[in-house]
Tab-separated table of N, CA and C and ligand atoms in Angstrom:
chain	number	residue	atom	x	y	z
A	1	UNK	N	-168.251	-208.724	-124.793
A	1	UNK	CA	-167.474	-209.954	-124.933
A	1	UNK	C	-166.584	-209.942	-126.173
A	2	UNK	N	-166.687	-208.866	-126.925
A	2	UNK	CA	-165.827	-208.787	-128.114
A	2	UNK	C	-164.481	-208.146	-127.810
A	3	UNK	N	-164.310	-207.682	-126.558
A	3	UNK	CA	-163.009	-207.105	-126.211
A	3	UNK	C	-161.935	-208.176	-126.282
A	4	UNK	N	-160.738	-207.752	-126.728
A	4	UNK	CA	-159.642	-208.714	-126.856
A	4	UNK	C	-159.296	-209.357	-125.520
A	5	UNK	N	-159.467	-208.598	-124.444
A	5	UNK	CA	-159.058	-209.135	-123.137
A	5	UNK	C	-160.231	-209.711	-122.339
A	6	UNK	N	-161.314	-210.065	-123.046
A	6	UNK	CA	-162.457	-210.700	-122.363
A	6	UNK	C	-161.985	-211.930	-121.590
A	7	UNK	N	-162.398	-212.013	-120.347
A	7	UNK	CA	-162.026	-213.153	-119.527
A	7	UNK	C	-163.294	-213.727	-118.914
A	8	UNK	N	-163.490	-215.004	-119.087
A	8	UNK	CA	-164.713	-215.639	-118.597
A	8	UNK	C	-164.863	-215.496	-117.092
A	9	UNK	N	-166.079	-215.210	-116.656
A	9	UNK	CA	-166.413	-215.343	-115.240
A	9	UNK	C	-167.796	-215.998	-115.166
A	10	UNK	N	-168.045	-216.685	-114.072
A	10	UNK	CA	-169.244	-217.530	-113.955
A	10	UNK	C	-170.524	-216.739	-114.233
A	11	UNK	N	-170.526	-215.461	-113.834
A	11	UNK	CA	-171.715	-214.623	-114.005
A	11	UNK	C	-172.099	-214.490	-115.477
A	12	UNK	N	-171.143	-214.707	-116.378
A	12	UNK	CA	-171.441	-214.581	-117.813
A	12	UNK	C	-172.459	-215.621	-118.283
A	13	UNK	N	-172.647	-216.652	-117.489
A	13	UNK	CA	-173.647	-217.670	-117.830
A	13	UNK	C	-175.059	-217.095	-117.671
A	14	UNK	N	-175.159	-216.063	-116.839
A	14	UNK	CA	-176.426	-215.353	-116.706
A	14	UNK	C	-177.401	-216.028	-115.734
A	15	UNK	N	-178.573	-215.420	-115.627
A	15	UNK	CA	-179.620	-215.922	-114.728
A	15	UNK	C	-180.578	-216.789	-115.545
A	16	UNK	N	-180.384	-218.096	-115.485
A	16	UNK	CA	-181.144	-219.009	-116.346
A	16	UNK	C	-182.609	-219.097	-115.934
A	17	UNK	N	-182.861	-218.961	-114.627
A	17	UNK	CA	-184.257	-219.031	-114.171
A	17	UNK	C	-185.044	-217.828	-114.656
A	18	UNK	N	-184.393	-216.674	-114.618
A	18	UNK	CA	-185.036	-215.456	-115.107
A	18	UNK	C	-185.231	-215.534	-116.623
A	19	UNK	N	-184.193	-216.006	-117.299
A	19	UNK	CA	-184.194	-215.960	-118.762
A	19	UNK	C	-185.037	-217.035	-119.426
A	20	UNK	N	-185.226	-218.166	-118.734
A	20	UNK	CA	-185.947	-219.282	-119.374
A	20	UNK	C	-187.015	-219.839	-118.443
A	21	UNK	N	-188.040	-218.979	-118.131
A	21	UNK	CA	-189.075	-219.422	-117.188
A	21	UNK	C	-189.860	-220.628	-117.710
A	22	UNK	N	-189.984	-220.767	-119.010
A	22	UNK	CA	-190.772	-221.880	-119.560
A	22	UNK	C	-189.912	-223.057	-119.989
A	23	UNK	N	-188.756	-222.776	-120.578
A	23	UNK	CA	-187.947	-223.859	-121.150
A	23	UNK	C	-186.976	-224.470	-120.141
A	24	UNK	N	-186.670	-223.707	-119.074
A	24	UNK	CA	-185.796	-224.259	-118.039
A	24	UNK	C	-184.330	-224.277	-118.456
A	25	UNK	N	-183.493	-224.920	-117.626
A	25	UNK	CA	-182.042	-224.807	-117.815
A	25	UNK	C	-181.421	-226.000	-118.546
A	26	UNK	N	-182.218	-226.839	-119.196
A	26	UNK	CA	-181.636	-227.967	-119.932
A	26	UNK	C	-181.967	-227.872	-121.413
A	27	UNK	N	-181.193	-228.619	-122.215
A	27	UNK	CA	-181.437	-228.673	-123.659
A	27	UNK	C	-181.091	-230.085	-124.133
A	28	UNK	N	-181.311	-230.353	-125.387
A	28	UNK	CA	-180.952	-231.664	-125.928
A	28	UNK	C	-179.438	-231.721	-126.124
A	29	UNK	N	-178.828	-232.844	-125.749
A	29	UNK	CA	-177.372	-232.963	-125.836
A	29	UNK	C	-176.862	-232.749	-127.265
A	30	UNK	N	-177.670	-233.095	-128.249
A	30	UNK	CA	-177.223	-232.902	-129.633
A	30	UNK	C	-176.929	-231.425	-129.916
A	31	UNK	N	-177.601	-230.523	-129.202
A	31	UNK	CA	-177.385	-229.092	-129.415
A	31	UNK	C	-176.014	-228.668	-128.878
A	32	UNK	N	-175.648	-229.242	-127.738
A	32	UNK	CA	-174.304	-229.011	-127.174
A	32	UNK	C	-173.237	-229.502	-128.147
A	33	UNK	N	-173.467	-230.691	-128.690
A	33	UNK	CA	-172.471	-231.239	-129.626
A	33	UNK	C	-172.465	-230.474	-130.942
A	34	UNK	N	-173.621	-230.016	-131.359
A	34	UNK	CA	-173.700	-229.193	-132.577
A	34	UNK	C	-172.792	-227.983	-132.431
A	35	UNK	N	-172.899	-227.305	-131.297
A	35	UNK	CA	-172.063	-226.144	-130.990
A	35	UNK	C	-170.586	-226.546	-131.012
A	36	UNK	N	-170.262	-227.623	-130.283
A	36	UNK	CA	-168.862	-228.003	-130.135
A	36	UNK	C	-168.223	-228.404	-131.466
A	37	UNK	N	-168.928	-229.223	-132.231
A	37	UNK	CA	-168.286	-229.770	-133.431
A	37	UNK	C	-168.331	-228.812	-134.617
A	38	UNK	N	-169.285	-227.882	-134.629
A	38	UNK	CA	-169.215	-226.842	-135.654
A	38	UNK	C	-168.097	-225.854	-135.316
A	39	UNK	N	-167.942	-225.555	-134.041
A	39	UNK	CA	-166.844	-224.682	-133.590
A	39	UNK	C	-165.502	-225.313	-133.971
A	40	UNK	N	-165.398	-226.607	-133.721
A	40	UNK	CA	-164.165	-227.319	-134.049
A	40	UNK	C	-163.907	-227.291	-135.553
A	41	UNK	N	-164.952	-227.464	-136.308
A	41	UNK	CA	-164.837	-227.466	-137.769
A	41	UNK	C	-164.291	-226.126	-138.282
A	42	UNK	N	-164.827	-225.036	-137.746
A	42	UNK	CA	-164.382	-223.699	-138.177
A	42	UNK	C	-162.952	-223.430	-137.705
A	43	UNK	N	-162.684	-223.769	-136.439
A	43	UNK	CA	-161.342	-223.502	-135.893
A	43	UNK	C	-160.282	-224.367	-136.576
A	44	UNK	N	-160.618	-225.624	-136.863
A	44	UNK	CA	-159.654	-226.494	-137.566
A	44	UNK	C	-159.262	-225.879	-138.897
A	45	UNK	N	-160.259	-225.349	-139.588
A	45	UNK	CA	-159.999	-224.760	-140.906
A	45	UNK	C	-159.132	-223.510	-140.779
A	46	UNK	N	-159.413	-222.712	-139.747
A	46	UNK	CA	-158.683	-221.447	-139.569
A	46	UNK	C	-157.293	-221.650	-138.976
A	47	UNK	N	-157.187	-222.573	-138.015
A	47	UNK	CA	-155.966	-222.655	-137.191
A	47	UNK	C	-155.258	-223.998	-137.254
A	48	UNK	N	-155.901	-224.983	-137.861
A	48	UNK	CA	-155.330	-226.335	-137.887
A	48	UNK	C	-155.825	-227.154	-136.708
A	49	UNK	N	-155.844	-228.476	-136.898
A	49	UNK	CA	-156.403	-229.375	-135.896
A	49	UNK	C	-155.619	-229.406	-134.598
A	50	UNK	N	-154.283	-229.321	-134.691
A	50	UNK	CA	-153.456	-229.412	-133.478
A	50	UNK	C	-153.688	-228.189	-132.595
A	51	UNK	N	-153.631	-227.023	-133.231
A	51	UNK	CA	-153.839	-225.780	-132.478
A	51	UNK	C	-155.244	-225.748	-131.872
A	52	UNK	N	-156.206	-226.205	-132.642
A	52	UNK	CA	-157.587	-226.215	-132.154
A	52	UNK	C	-157.721	-227.107	-130.931
A	53	UNK	N	-157.082	-228.273	-130.972
A	53	UNK	CA	-157.115	-229.158	-129.804
A	53	UNK	C	-156.509	-228.464	-128.585
A	54	UNK	N	-155.403	-227.750	-128.804
A	54	UNK	CA	-154.768	-227.010	-127.696
A	54	UNK	C	-155.728	-225.971	-127.116
A	55	UNK	N	-156.447	-225.295	-128.009
A	55	UNK	CA	-157.370	-224.257	-127.545
A	55	UNK	C	-158.550	-224.873	-126.790
A	56	UNK	N	-159.028	-226.014	-127.268
A	56	UNK	CA	-160.089	-226.712	-126.538
A	56	UNK	C	-159.599	-227.119	-125.152
A	57	UNK	N	-158.355	-227.588	-125.081
A	57	UNK	CA	-157.772	-227.942	-123.785
A	57	UNK	C	-157.768	-226.713	-122.873
A	58	UNK	N	-157.289	-225.597	-123.417
A	58	UNK	CA	-157.194	-224.375	-122.604
A	58	UNK	C	-158.556	-223.907	-122.124
A	59	UNK	N	-159.552	-223.981	-123.019
A	59	UNK	CA	-160.917	-223.572	-122.635
A	59	UNK	C	-161.438	-224.511	-121.537
A	60	UNK	N	-161.173	-225.804	-121.704
A	60	UNK	CA	-161.579	-226.775	-120.684
A	60	UNK	C	-160.902	-226.486	-119.354
A	61	UNK	N	-159.643	-226.061	-119.426
A	61	UNK	CA	-158.883	-225.749	-118.209
A	61	UNK	C	-159.540	-224.597	-117.445
A	62	UNK	N	-159.873	-223.540	-118.166
A	62	UNK	CA	-160.561	-222.395	-117.534
A	62	UNK	C	-161.880	-222.864	-116.932
A	63	UNK	N	-162.603	-223.693	-117.698
A	63	UNK	CA	-163.894	-224.209	-117.212
A	63	UNK	C	-163.694	-225.019	-115.927
A	64	UNK	N	-162.654	-225.862	-115.904
A	64	UNK	CA	-162.383	-226.687	-114.725
A	64	UNK	C	-162.076	-225.840	-113.510
A	65	UNK	N	-161.247	-224.819	-113.697
A	65	UNK	CA	-160.916	-223.928	-112.569
A	65	UNK	C	-162.164	-223.241	-112.031
A	66	UNK	N	-162.958	-222.687	-112.944
A	66	UNK	CA	-164.152	-221.929	-112.526
A	66	UNK	C	-165.213	-222.857	-111.930
A	67	UNK	N	-165.345	-224.044	-112.515
A	67	UNK	CA	-166.280	-225.060	-112.018
A	67	UNK	C	-165.932	-225.427	-110.576
A	68	UNK	N	-164.637	-225.624	-110.339
A	68	UNK	CA	-164.157	-225.984	-109.000
A	68	UNK	C	-164.421	-224.853	-108.020
A	69	UNK	N	-164.111	-223.616	-108.450
A	69	UNK	CA	-164.331	-222.466	-107.574
A	69	UNK	C	-165.801	-222.312	-107.215
A	70	UNK	N	-166.659	-222.492	-108.218
A	70	UNK	CA	-168.082	-222.197	-108.057
A	70	UNK	C	-168.863	-223.338	-107.395
A	71	UNK	N	-168.543	-224.564	-107.777
A	71	UNK	CA	-169.436	-225.672	-107.401
A	71	UNK	C	-168.834	-226.695	-106.444
A	72	UNK	N	-167.523	-226.621	-106.216
A	72	UNK	CA	-166.901	-227.657	-105.378
A	72	UNK	C	-166.257	-227.030	-104.143
A	73	UNK	N	-166.173	-227.827	-103.091
A	73	UNK	CA	-165.504	-227.389	-101.876
A	73	UNK	C	-164.063	-227.892	-101.887
A	74	UNK	N	-163.149	-226.966	-102.151
A	74	UNK	CA	-161.738	-227.323	-102.276
A	74	UNK	C	-161.043	-227.628	-100.967
A	75	UNK	N	-161.762	-227.475	-99.848
A	75	UNK	CA	-161.136	-227.752	-98.551
A	75	UNK	C	-161.253	-229.220	-98.132
A	76	UNK	N	-162.021	-229.993	-98.902
A	76	UNK	CA	-162.198	-231.407	-98.545
A	76	UNK	C	-160.915	-232.189	-98.781
A	77	UNK	N	-160.752	-233.290	-98.044
A	77	UNK	CA	-159.648	-234.229	-98.291
A	77	UNK	C	-159.853	-234.884	-99.649
A	78	UNK	N	-158.783	-235.418	-100.229
A	78	UNK	CA	-158.830	-235.838	-101.629
A	78	UNK	C	-160.013	-236.743	-101.975
A	79	UNK	N	-160.198	-237.833	-101.225
A	79	UNK	CA	-161.237	-238.783	-101.633
A	79	UNK	C	-162.647	-238.224	-101.409
A	80	UNK	N	-162.788	-237.355	-100.412
A	80	UNK	CA	-164.076	-236.669	-100.241
A	80	UNK	C	-164.311	-235.686	-101.371
A	81	UNK	N	-163.220	-235.046	-101.789
A	81	UNK	CA	-163.318	-234.105	-102.900
A	81	UNK	C	-163.751	-234.839	-104.172
A	82	UNK	N	-163.132	-236.000	-104.420
A	82	UNK	CA	-163.477	-236.771	-105.618
A	82	UNK	C	-164.925	-237.256	-105.550
A	83	UNK	N	-165.364	-237.660	-104.353
A	83	UNK	CA	-166.755	-238.108	-104.192
A	83	UNK	C	-167.715	-236.969	-104.507
A	84	UNK	N	-167.345	-235.770	-104.046
A	84	UNK	CA	-168.160	-234.597	-104.317
A	84	UNK	C	-168.178	-234.281	-105.819
A	85	UNK	N	-167.018	-234.405	-106.453
A	85	UNK	CA	-166.923	-234.170	-107.902
A	85	UNK	C	-167.790	-235.171	-108.661
A	86	UNK	N	-167.687	-236.437	-108.233
A	86	UNK	CA	-168.482	-237.505	-108.830
A	86	UNK	C	-169.988	-237.161	-108.764
A	87	UNK	N	-170.418	-236.745	-107.600
A	87	UNK	CA	-171.838	-236.442	-107.394
A	87	UNK	C	-172.267	-235.235	-108.232
A	88	UNK	N	-171.403	-234.221	-108.275
A	88	UNK	CA	-171.745	-233.012	-109.023
A	88	UNK	C	-171.846	-233.311	-110.515
A	89	UNK	N	-170.907	-234.096	-111.041
A	89	UNK	CA	-170.944	-234.452	-112.468
A	89	UNK	C	-172.198	-235.262	-112.789
A	90	UNK	N	-172.588	-236.109	-111.851
A	90	UNK	CA	-173.795	-236.924	-112.042
A	90	UNK	C	-175.042	-236.048	-111.961
A	91	UNK	N	-175.086	-235.177	-110.959
A	91	UNK	CA	-176.259	-234.313	-110.770
A	91	UNK	C	-176.484	-233.405	-111.979
A	92	UNK	N	-175.385	-232.987	-112.612
A	92	UNK	CA	-175.496	-232.102	-113.780
A	92	UNK	C	-175.615	-232.896	-115.085
A	93	UNK	N	-175.732	-234.218	-114.962
A	93	UNK	CA	-175.812	-235.084	-116.159
A	93	UNK	C	-174.607	-234.917	-117.081
A	94	UNK	N	-173.436	-234.680	-116.488
A	94	UNK	CA	-172.228	-234.493	-117.307
A	94	UNK	C	-171.517	-235.809	-117.588
A	95	UNK	N	-171.636	-236.773	-116.688
A	95	UNK	CA	-170.952	-238.041	-116.898
A	95	UNK	C	-170.836	-238.807	-115.590
A	96	UNK	N	-170.423	-240.053	-115.724
A	96	UNK	CA	-170.282	-240.923	-114.548
A	96	UNK	C	-168.791	-241.171	-114.319
A	97	UNK	N	-168.295	-240.546	-113.269
A	97	UNK	CA	-166.852	-240.568	-112.988
A	97	UNK	C	-166.486	-241.748	-112.092
A	98	UNK	N	-165.394	-242.424	-112.442
A	98	UNK	CA	-164.864	-243.474	-111.560
A	98	UNK	C	-163.361	-243.289	-111.430
A	99	UNK	N	-162.858	-243.612	-110.248
A	99	UNK	CA	-161.411	-243.594	-110.044
A	99	UNK	C	-160.916	-245.014	-110.228
A	100	UNK	N	-160.066	-245.235	-111.218
A	100	UNK	CA	-159.535	-246.585	-111.464
A	100	UNK	C	-158.266	-246.835	-110.672
A	101	UNK	N	-157.419	-245.810	-110.619
A	101	UNK	CA	-156.168	-245.937	-109.871
A	101	UNK	C	-155.880	-244.612	-109.204
A	102	UNK	N	-155.323	-244.691	-107.990
A	102	UNK	CA	-154.860	-243.438	-107.393
A	102	UNK	C	-153.628	-243.720	-106.544
A	103	UNK	N	-152.622	-242.941	-106.774
A	103	UNK	CA	-151.397	-243.005	-105.992
A	103	UNK	C	-151.157	-241.604	-105.438
A	104	UNK	N	-151.600	-241.409	-104.187
A	104	UNK	CA	-151.539	-240.060	-103.611
A	104	UNK	C	-150.107	-239.620	-103.323
A	105	UNK	N	-149.214	-240.596	-103.167
A	105	UNK	CA	-147.823	-240.245	-102.893
A	105	UNK	C	-147.164	-239.659	-104.138
A	106	UNK	N	-147.333	-240.379	-105.242
A	106	UNK	CA	-146.750	-239.887	-106.506
A	106	UNK	C	-147.668	-238.903	-107.209
A	107	UNK	N	-148.913	-238.796	-106.706
A	107	UNK	CA	-149.925	-237.944	-107.330
A	107	UNK	C	-150.175	-238.343	-108.786
A	108	UNK	N	-150.379	-239.641	-108.983
A	108	UNK	CA	-150.757	-240.177	-110.292
A	108	UNK	C	-152.127	-240.839	-110.176
A	109	UNK	N	-152.966	-240.573	-111.139
A	109	UNK	CA	-154.330	-241.091	-111.074
A	109	UNK	C	-154.788	-241.569	-112.458
A	110	UNK	N	-155.743	-242.496	-112.448
A	110	UNK	CA	-156.453	-242.844	-113.684
A	110	UNK	C	-157.946	-242.725	-113.383
A	111	UNK	N	-158.616	-241.889	-114.168
A	111	UNK	CA	-160.057	-241.698	-114.015
A	111	UNK	C	-160.762	-242.152	-115.281
A	112	UNK	N	-161.972	-242.655	-115.136
A	112	UNK	CA	-162.805	-242.896	-116.311
A	112	UNK	C	-164.082	-242.079	-116.198
A	113	UNK	N	-164.600	-241.694	-117.341
A	113	UNK	CA	-165.898	-241.022	-117.392
A	113	UNK	C	-166.760	-241.775	-118.411
A	114	UNK	N	-167.888	-242.290	-117.927
A	114	UNK	CA	-168.824	-242.986	-118.812
A	114	UNK	C	-169.969	-242.040	-119.168
A	115	UNK	N	-170.562	-242.290	-120.301
A	115	UNK	CA	-171.715	-241.505	-120.779
A	115	UNK	C	-171.410	-240.010	-120.778
A	116	UNK	N	-170.201	-239.677	-121.226
A	116	UNK	CA	-169.778	-238.276	-121.155
A	116	UNK	C	-170.497	-237.428	-122.207
A	117	UNK	N	-170.385	-236.104	-122.054
A	117	UNK	CA	-171.092	-235.182	-122.942
A	117	UNK	C	-170.515	-235.149	-124.347
A	118	UNK	N	-169.197	-235.353	-124.457
A	118	UNK	CA	-168.526	-234.995	-125.705
A	118	UNK	C	-168.417	-236.105	-126.732
A	119	UNK	N	-168.229	-237.341	-126.285
A	119	UNK	CA	-167.894	-238.369	-127.276
A	119	UNK	C	-168.750	-239.626	-127.227
A	120	UNK	N	-169.515	-239.854	-126.154
A	120	UNK	CA	-170.233	-241.127	-126.067
A	120	UNK	C	-171.205	-241.260	-127.242
A	121	UNK	N	-171.050	-242.367	-127.975
A	121	UNK	CA	-171.911	-242.601	-129.129
A	121	UNK	C	-171.355	-242.079	-130.445
A	122	UNK	N	-170.183	-241.462	-130.416
A	122	UNK	CA	-169.594	-240.922	-131.652
A	122	UNK	C	-169.126	-242.050	-132.577
A	123	UNK	N	-169.029	-241.782	-133.871
A	123	UNK	CA	-168.430	-242.763	-134.769
A	123	UNK	C	-166.971	-243.034	-134.374
A	124	UNK	N	-166.490	-244.240	-134.641
A	124	UNK	CA	-165.100	-244.599	-134.299
A	124	UNK	C	-164.163	-243.985	-135.352
A	125	UNK	N	-163.195	-243.217	-134.867
A	125	UNK	CA	-162.238	-242.577	-135.795
A	125	UNK	C	-160.795	-242.906	-135.421
A	126	UNK	N	-160.624	-243.680	-134.353
A	126	UNK	CA	-159.286	-244.037	-133.880
A	126	UNK	C	-158.484	-242.867	-133.339
A	127	UNK	N	-159.126	-241.744	-133.059
A	127	UNK	CA	-158.411	-240.695	-132.329
A	127	UNK	C	-159.289	-240.207	-131.180
A	128	UNK	N	-158.632	-239.897	-130.051
A	128	UNK	CA	-159.375	-239.373	-128.909
A	128	UNK	C	-159.828	-237.949	-129.234
A	129	UNK	N	-161.001	-237.577	-128.753
A	129	UNK	CA	-161.534	-236.256	-129.101
A	129	UNK	C	-161.773	-235.351	-127.898
A	130	UNK	N	-161.569	-235.882	-126.688
A	130	UNK	CA	-162.009	-235.127	-125.518
A	130	UNK	C	-160.924	-234.192	-124.967
A	131	UNK	N	-160.413	-233.325	-125.834
A	131	UNK	CA	-159.385	-232.356	-125.420
A	131	UNK	C	-159.918	-231.411	-124.343
A	132	UNK	N	-161.169	-231.003	-124.539
A	132	UNK	CA	-161.793	-230.079	-123.587
A	132	UNK	C	-161.835	-230.721	-122.194
A	133	UNK	N	-162.154	-232.003	-122.165
A	133	UNK	CA	-162.260	-232.714	-120.879
A	133	UNK	C	-160.888	-232.900	-120.228
A	134	UNK	N	-159.865	-233.121	-121.047
A	134	UNK	CA	-158.505	-233.179	-120.506
A	134	UNK	C	-158.210	-231.876	-119.764
A	135	UNK	N	-158.498	-230.766	-120.418
A	135	UNK	CA	-158.271	-229.463	-119.801
A	135	UNK	C	-159.139	-229.264	-118.572
A	136	UNK	N	-160.389	-229.714	-118.665
A	136	UNK	CA	-161.343	-229.563	-117.562
A	136	UNK	C	-160.813	-230.249	-116.299
A	137	UNK	N	-160.321	-231.474	-116.477
A	137	UNK	CA	-159.779	-232.219	-115.332
A	137	UNK	C	-158.514	-231.536	-114.805
A	138	UNK	N	-157.637	-231.120	-115.730
A	138	UNK	CA	-156.402	-230.431	-115.309
A	138	UNK	C	-156.744	-229.156	-114.537
A	139	UNK	N	-157.767	-228.440	-114.990
A	139	UNK	CA	-158.182	-227.191	-114.328
A	139	UNK	C	-158.726	-227.452	-112.937
A	140	UNK	N	-159.528	-228.491	-112.805
A	140	UNK	CA	-160.082	-228.845	-111.487
A	140	UNK	C	-158.942	-229.235	-110.529
A	141	UNK	N	-158.027	-230.079	-111.012
A	141	UNK	CA	-156.913	-230.519	-110.159
A	141	UNK	C	-156.012	-229.341	-109.778
A	142	UNK	N	-155.808	-228.428	-110.712
A	142	UNK	CA	-154.986	-227.240	-110.435
A	142	UNK	C	-155.642	-226.379	-109.355
A	143	UNK	N	-156.942	-226.136	-109.546
A	143	UNK	CA	-157.655	-225.279	-108.607
A	143	UNK	C	-157.701	-225.922	-107.218
A	144	UNK	N	-157.862	-227.231	-107.185
A	144	UNK	CA	-157.956	-227.949	-105.906
A	144	UNK	C	-156.612	-227.982	-105.180
A	145	UNK	N	-155.545	-228.291	-105.943
A	145	UNK	CA	-154.257	-228.590	-105.292
A	145	UNK	C	-153.226	-227.473	-105.437
A	146	UNK	N	-153.449	-226.573	-106.393
A	146	UNK	CA	-152.436	-225.561	-106.689
A	146	UNK	C	-151.292	-226.117	-107.527
A	147	UNK	N	-151.396	-227.375	-107.960
A	147	UNK	CA	-150.311	-228.026	-108.692
A	147	UNK	C	-150.691	-228.249	-110.157
A	148	UNK	N	-149.660	-228.387	-110.985
A	148	UNK	CA	-149.882	-228.614	-112.424
A	148	UNK	C	-149.806	-230.097	-112.743
A	149	UNK	N	-150.792	-230.568	-113.508
A	149	UNK	CA	-150.850	-231.983	-113.886
A	149	UNK	C	-150.888	-232.122	-115.412
A	150	UNK	N	-150.259	-233.208	-115.878
A	150	UNK	CA	-150.450	-233.627	-117.264
A	150	UNK	C	-151.674	-234.523	-117.298
A	151	UNK	N	-152.649	-234.152	-118.092
A	151	UNK	CA	-153.847	-234.985	-118.224
A	151	UNK	C	-153.962	-235.431	-119.671
A	152	UNK	N	-154.061	-236.728	-119.854
A	152	UNK	CA	-154.092	-237.278	-121.208
A	152	UNK	C	-155.225	-238.281	-121.322
A	153	UNK	N	-156.020	-238.154	-122.349
A	153	UNK	CA	-157.063	-239.154	-122.598
A	153	UNK	C	-156.445	-240.319	-123.373
A	154	UNK	N	-156.510	-241.500	-122.803
A	154	UNK	CA	-155.866	-242.653	-123.463
A	154	UNK	C	-156.884	-243.591	-124.114
A	155	UNK	N	-158.140	-243.551	-123.666
A	155	UNK	CA	-159.211	-244.297	-124.322
A	155	UNK	C	-160.412	-243.381	-124.441
A	156	UNK	N	-161.180	-243.584	-125.481
A	156	UNK	CA	-162.303	-242.689	-125.763
A	156	UNK	C	-163.326	-243.500	-126.547
A	157	UNK	N	-164.600	-243.086	-126.493
A	157	UNK	CA	-165.597	-243.790	-127.318
A	157	UNK	C	-165.130	-243.807	-128.773
A	158	UNK	N	-164.550	-242.701	-129.207
A	158	UNK	CA	-164.167	-242.600	-130.619
A	158	UNK	C	-162.918	-243.424	-130.963
A	159	UNK	N	-162.259	-243.998	-129.942
A	159	UNK	CA	-161.194	-244.961	-130.247
A	159	UNK	C	-161.700	-246.386	-130.017
A	160	UNK	N	-162.990	-246.537	-129.793
A	160	UNK	CA	-163.576	-247.866	-129.694
A	160	UNK	C	-163.834	-248.326	-128.274
A	161	UNK	N	-163.530	-247.482	-127.288
A	161	UNK	CA	-163.797	-247.860	-125.899
A	161	UNK	C	-165.218	-247.438	-125.516
A	162	UNK	N	-165.665	-247.848	-124.338
A	162	UNK	CA	-167.012	-247.457	-123.908
A	162	UNK	C	-166.972	-246.378	-122.828
A	163	UNK	N	-165.764	-246.040	-122.395
A	163	UNK	CA	-165.597	-244.923	-121.454
A	163	UNK	C	-164.420	-244.076	-121.934
A	164	UNK	N	-164.349	-242.863	-121.451
A	164	UNK	CA	-163.130	-242.077	-121.633
A	164	UNK	C	-162.235	-242.378	-120.436
A	165	UNK	N	-160.965	-242.616	-120.729
A	165	UNK	CA	-160.023	-242.933	-119.645
A	165	UNK	C	-158.904	-241.889	-119.674
A	166	UNK	N	-158.661	-241.297	-118.529
A	166	UNK	CA	-157.680	-240.211	-118.448
A	166	UNK	C	-156.560	-240.572	-117.472
A	167	UNK	N	-155.319	-240.385	-117.902
A	167	UNK	CA	-154.209	-240.471	-116.957
A	167	UNK	C	-153.910	-239.055	-116.474
A	168	UNK	N	-153.633	-238.950	-115.184
A	168	UNK	CA	-153.389	-237.648	-114.558
A	168	UNK	C	-152.089	-237.776	-113.775
A	169	UNK	N	-151.072	-237.114	-114.242
A	169	UNK	CA	-149.756	-237.245	-113.612
A	169	UNK	C	-149.226	-235.879	-113.225
A	170	UNK	N	-148.702	-235.814	-112.001
A	170	UNK	CA	-148.095	-234.566	-111.538
A	170	UNK	C	-146.963	-234.173	-112.471
A	171	UNK	N	-146.969	-232.919	-112.927
A	171	UNK	CA	-145.902	-232.448	-113.811
A	171	UNK	C	-144.596	-232.310	-113.034
A	172	UNK	N	-143.489	-232.519	-113.702
A	172	UNK	CA	-142.197	-232.258	-113.062
A	172	UNK	C	-142.112	-230.769	-112.729
A	173	UNK	N	-141.429	-230.476	-111.660
A	173	UNK	CA	-141.177	-229.067	-111.328
A	173	UNK	C	-142.201	-228.444	-110.416
A	174	UNK	N	-143.187	-229.221	-109.945
A	174	UNK	CA	-144.160	-228.672	-108.999
A	174	UNK	C	-143.546	-228.533	-107.611
B	201	LIG	ZN1	-163.685	-239.337	-125.002
């Protein structure tokens, strides 16, 4: 994994049942956040906060594409696909997804995620922090539709809201 051209594939997650016969495949959420926010701390120092946010977005995008390929059925119609996504996110304890608005003609959507992994319960800092999730959603939508979307988090626990709210708009030029 130290090769410059290392590219993530799902198999890199390994065989969790084989590897953790006693501890199983879950951990405390604080450990996930420990990883994420220490990584952010180091990357911010090395590359700056803006660049780091971009990289988190990109990593989330790859995760979204691979997540969709591995765990979701991309042949479903849109609302069935979203229902499946909702169930999968819930089953994996990743968050509670709701569709607030959807315009299938213009391909514009507003989604909320409650009790998400990344920010729920964080101190209020007046800036959104879920760059990875923006990328994750963009990656899922790309993999599902083949189209490019702008995904922006407009509300976040860390901006004082109780859910993360994402606008998803079809990019020009698709
Ligand atoms: Zn958030």
